[in-house]
Amino acid sequence: MIDFAFMYEALIRLVGGVPLTLQLSLIASAFGVIFAVTAALMQLSDSRVLRAIADAYVFVIRGTPLLVQIFLIYYGMGQFDFIRHSFLWALLREPYWCAIFALMFNTGAYGSQIVRGGLLSVPKGQIEAARSCGMPTVMIYRRIILPLAIRQALPAYGNEIILLTKATSLASIITMMEITGVAAKMIAETYRVVEVFLIAGGLYLLINFVLSRGVAMLERRLMRHTRTDSSTRSVQRRAA
């Protein structure tokens, strides 16, 4: 029988791992967006060198498991003398930053393909119209390409953020006491697998529900003009 008193105790303990899970997810997502946009722009550039670098980065990260990437950063970087004697060692010797780097590189590679698809979805006619008006390239990206690309890529990128949040559970492998790390410690102490993982799964479900609702609200806000246009067309058709 499931012990509900124990489940309540487990909930109290596992909630203590939620802040770390959110930190890993939010920080890795924030820096991952920078990697994603940069890699997408490099893949769409006219430079063969930049395209080759971005393609290699995406291929390697997408072709290897995240767990292997975490191990390589956490256990592997310390084997190089130039890293141990550089400013990076202050970060790479800490499991917290190793987990963030691995998650950041991983989500950046997957997110770059989402951003790339969003950029390619921008109608060529709008870009040509902006150029014919004399807009410089930077202004075209800021006013035309990026706003349209964000609207197209946001739903898929929201899914990537949810996947990243679930992937933070792998940080427990390198001693991070986020939700899964606390759950593993509780199971080692009590051998109560079902109750502990039911609570852990419920917490991940709640976090991802909030994230999905937030992305949906942002999407509706960015697309509100399309709803207004469709409403106007409906009124015009009824009037006709």
PDB file of C-alpha atoms in Angstrom, residues 31-151:
ATOM      1  CA  PHE A  31      22.535  31.131 -22.770  1.00  0.00           C
ATOM      2  CA  GLY A  32      21.280  28.376 -25.078  1.00  0.00           C
ATOM      3  CA  VAL A  33      19.191  30.922 -27.003  1.00  0.00           C
ATOM      4  CA  ILE A  34      22.376  32.868 -27.739  1.00  0.00           C
ATOM      5  CA  PHE A  35      24.084  29.713 -29.031  1.00  0.00           C
ATOM      6  CA  ALA A  36      20.986  28.763 -31.033  1.00  0.00           C
ATOM      7  CA  VAL A  37      20.649  32.129 -32.782  1.00  0.00           C
ATOM      8  CA  THR A  38      24.391  32.342 -33.444  1.00  0.00           C
ATOM      9  CA  ALA A  39      24.590  28.830 -34.884  1.00  0.00           C
ATOM     10  CA  ALA A  40      21.472  29.411 -37.018  1.00  0.00           C
ATOM     11  CA  LEU A  41      22.874  32.634 -38.464  1.00  0.00           C
ATOM     12  CA  MET A  42      26.201  30.918 -39.143  1.00  0.00           C
ATOM     13  CA  GLN A  43      24.447  28.093 -40.980  1.00  0.00           C
ATOM     14  CA  LEU A  44      22.607  30.626 -43.146  1.00  0.00           C
ATOM     15  CA  SER A  45      25.660  32.799 -43.818  1.00  0.00           C
ATOM     16  CA  ASP A  46      27.518  32.980 -47.111  1.00  0.00           C
ATOM     17  CA  SER A  47      30.788  31.932 -45.484  1.00  0.00           C
ATOM     18  CA  ARG A  48      31.702  28.280 -45.965  1.00  0.00           C
ATOM     19  CA  VAL A  49      33.919  28.380 -42.880  1.00  0.00           C
ATOM     20  CA  LEU A  50      31.123  29.643 -40.633  1.00  0.00           C
ATOM     21  CA  ARG A  51      28.681  27.125 -42.085  1.00  0.00           C
ATOM     22  CA  ALA A  52      31.155  24.292 -41.543  1.00  0.00           C
ATOM     23  CA  ILE A  53      31.781  25.284 -37.911  1.00  0.00           C
ATOM     24  CA  ALA A  54      28.054  25.540 -37.148  1.00  0.00           C
ATOM     25  CA  ASP A  55      27.257  22.277 -38.950  1.00  0.00           C
ATOM     26  CA  ALA A  56      30.008  20.460 -37.039  1.00  0.00           C
ATOM     27  CA  TYR A  57      28.768  21.819 -33.715  1.00  0.00           C
ATOM     28  CA  VAL A  58      25.177  20.792 -34.418  1.00  0.00           C
ATOM     29  CA  PHE A  59      26.188  17.380 -35.755  1.00  0.00           C
ATOM     30  CA  VAL A  60      28.378  16.498 -32.774  1.00  0.00           C
ATOM     31  CA  ILE A  61      25.963  17.684 -30.103  1.00  0.00           C
ATOM     32  CA  ARG A  62      22.862  16.161 -31.698  1.00  0.00           C
ATOM     33  CA  GLY A  63      24.689  12.930 -32.463  1.00  0.00           C
ATOM     34  CA  THR A  64      25.911  12.212 -28.930  1.00  0.00           C
ATOM     35  CA  PRO A  65      23.914  11.612 -25.719  1.00  0.00           C
ATOM     36  CA  LEU A  66      23.585  14.453 -23.236  1.00  0.00           C
ATOM     37  CA  LEU A  67      24.844  12.150 -20.478  1.00  0.00           C
ATOM     38  CA  VAL A  68      28.109  11.617 -22.377  1.00  0.00           C
ATOM     39  CA  GLN A  69      28.456  15.372 -22.859  1.00  0.00           C
ATOM     40  CA  ILE A  70      28.003  15.961 -19.122  1.00  0.00           C
ATOM     41  CA  PHE A  71      30.648  13.341 -18.299  1.00  0.00           C
ATOM     42  CA  LEU A  72      33.106  14.779 -20.836  1.00  0.00           C
ATOM     43  CA  ILE A  73      32.778  18.277 -19.396  1.00  0.00           C
ATOM     44  CA  TYR A  74      32.752  17.253 -15.725  1.00  0.00           C
ATOM     45  CA  TYR A  75      35.380  14.491 -15.782  1.00  0.00           C
ATOM     46  CA  GLY A  76      37.254  15.202 -19.001  1.00  0.00           C
ATOM     47  CA  MET A  77      38.162  18.886 -18.876  1.00  0.00           C
ATOM     48  CA  GLY A  78      40.340  18.470 -15.788  1.00  0.00           C
ATOM     49  CA  GLN A  79      42.722  16.205 -17.727  1.00  0.00           C
ATOM     50  CA  PHE A  80      44.052  19.132 -19.765  1.00  0.00           C
ATOM     51  CA  ASP A  81      46.766  21.217 -18.119  1.00  0.00           C
ATOM     52  CA  PHE A  82      45.968  24.389 -20.064  1.00  0.00           C
ATOM     53  CA  ILE A  83      42.386  24.278 -18.750  1.00  0.00           C
ATOM     54  CA  ARG A  84      43.436  23.648 -15.153  1.00  0.00           C
ATOM     55  CA  HIS A  85      45.725  26.684 -15.349  1.00  0.00           C
ATOM     56  CA  SER A  86      43.190  28.953 -17.042  1.00  0.00           C
ATOM     57  CA  PHE A  87      40.358  31.085 -15.723  1.00  0.00           C
ATOM     58  CA  LEU A  88      37.898  28.432 -16.949  1.00  0.00           C
ATOM     59  CA  TRP A  89      38.979  26.016 -14.236  1.00  0.00           C
ATOM     60  CA  ALA A  90      37.248  28.118 -11.583  1.00  0.00           C
ATOM     61  CA  LEU A  91      33.985  27.174 -13.320  1.00  0.00           C
ATOM     62  CA  LEU A  92      34.733  23.730 -14.740  1.00  0.00           C
ATOM     63  CA  ARG A  93      35.750  22.295 -11.385  1.00  0.00           C
ATOM     64  CA  GLU A  94      32.234  22.980 -10.078  1.00  0.00           C
ATOM     65  CA  PRO A  95      29.466  20.476 -10.989  1.00  0.00           C
ATOM     66  CA  TYR A  96      26.935  23.317 -11.098  1.00  0.00           C
ATOM     67  CA  TRP A  97      28.627  25.088 -14.009  1.00  0.00           C
ATOM     68  CA  CYS A  98      29.550  21.844 -15.734  1.00  0.00           C
ATOM     69  CA  ALA A  99      25.860  20.918 -15.797  1.00  0.00           C
ATOM     70  CA  ILE A 100      24.905  24.364 -17.112  1.00  0.00           C
ATOM     71  CA  PHE A 101      27.555  24.237 -19.857  1.00  0.00           C
ATOM     72  CA  ALA A 102      26.431  20.785 -20.990  1.00  0.00           C
ATOM     73  CA  LEU A 103      22.755  21.753 -20.993  1.00  0.00           C
ATOM     74  CA  MET A 104      23.529  25.053 -22.700  1.00  0.00           C
ATOM     75  CA  PHE A 105      25.536  23.472 -25.529  1.00  0.00           C
ATOM     76  CA  ASN A 106      22.919  20.770 -25.975  1.00  0.00           C
ATOM     77  CA  THR A 107      19.869  23.005 -26.150  1.00  0.00           C
ATOM     78  CA  GLY A 108      21.780  25.474 -28.321  1.00  0.00           C
ATOM     79  CA  ALA A 109      22.351  22.816 -30.977  1.00  0.00           C
ATOM     80  CA  TYR A 110      18.747  21.632 -31.026  1.00  0.00           C
ATOM     81  CA  GLY A 111      17.397  25.158 -30.760  1.00  0.00           C
ATOM     82  CA  SER A 112      19.526  26.335 -33.677  1.00  0.00           C
ATOM     83  CA  GLN A 113      17.525  24.125 -36.031  1.00  0.00           C
ATOM     84  CA  ILE A 114      14.286  25.590 -34.705  1.00  0.00           C
ATOM     85  CA  VAL A 115      15.588  29.141 -35.125  1.00  0.00           C
ATOM     86  CA  ARG A 116      16.948  28.270 -38.559  1.00  0.00           C
ATOM     87  CA  GLY A 117      13.540  26.998 -39.628  1.00  0.00           C
ATOM     88  CA  GLY A 118      11.922  30.173 -38.324  1.00  0.00           C
ATOM     89  CA  LEU A 119      14.364  32.359 -40.254  1.00  0.00           C
ATOM     90  CA  LEU A 120      13.781  30.403 -43.452  1.00  0.00           C
ATOM     91  CA  SER A 121      10.012  30.774 -43.035  1.00  0.00           C
ATOM     92  CA  VAL A 122      10.168  34.577 -43.426  1.00  0.00           C
ATOM     93  CA  PRO A 123       8.695  35.489 -46.841  1.00  0.00           C
ATOM     94  CA  LYS A 124      11.361  36.625 -49.283  1.00  0.00           C
ATOM     95  CA  GLY A 125       9.027  39.320 -50.585  1.00  0.00           C
ATOM     96  CA  GLN A 126       9.027  41.161 -47.256  1.00  0.00           C
ATOM     97  CA  ILE A 127      12.809  41.106 -47.107  1.00  0.00           C
ATOM     98  CA  GLU A 128      13.095  42.429 -50.656  1.00  0.00           C
ATOM     99  CA  ALA A 129      10.531  45.122 -49.907  1.00  0.00           C
ATOM    100  CA  ALA A 130      12.548  46.252 -46.882  1.00  0.00           C
ATOM    101  CA  ARG A 131      15.722  46.384 -48.975  1.00  0.00           C
ATOM    102  CA  SER A 132      13.973  48.379 -51.671  1.00  0.00           C
ATOM    103  CA  CYS A 133      13.049  50.924 -48.983  1.00  0.00           C
ATOM    104  CA  GLY A 134      16.728  51.352 -48.174  1.00  0.00           C
ATOM    105  CA  MET A 135      16.770  49.520 -44.849  1.00  0.00           C
ATOM    106  CA  PRO A 136      20.240  48.344 -43.765  1.00  0.00           C
ATOM    107  CA  THR A 137      20.733  44.651 -43.005  1.00  0.00           C
ATOM    108  CA  VAL A 138      20.756  45.130 -39.234  1.00  0.00           C
ATOM    109  CA  MET A 139      17.444  46.992 -39.332  1.00  0.00           C
ATOM    110  CA  ILE A 140      15.915  44.361 -41.609  1.00  0.00           C
ATOM    111  CA  TYR A 141      16.809  41.665 -39.081  1.00  0.00           C
ATOM    112  CA  ARG A 142      15.570  43.734 -36.163  1.00  0.00           C
ATOM    113  CA  ARG A 143      12.268  44.889 -37.659  1.00  0.00           C
ATOM    114  CA  ILE A 144      11.352  42.230 -40.214  1.00  0.00           C
ATOM    115  CA  ILE A 145      13.183  38.916 -39.996  1.00  0.00           C
ATOM    116  CA  LEU A 146      13.570  38.303 -36.260  1.00  0.00           C
ATOM    117  CA  PRO A 147       9.996  39.294 -35.213  1.00  0.00           C
ATOM    118  CA  LEU A 148       8.491  37.012 -37.877  1.00  0.00           C
ATOM    119  CA  ALA A 149      10.954  34.207 -37.170  1.00  0.00           C
ATOM    120  CA  ILE A 150      10.252  34.333 -33.428  1.00  0.00           C
ATOM    121  CA  ARG A 151       6.514  33.957 -34.031  1.00  0.00           C
TER     122      ARG A 151
END
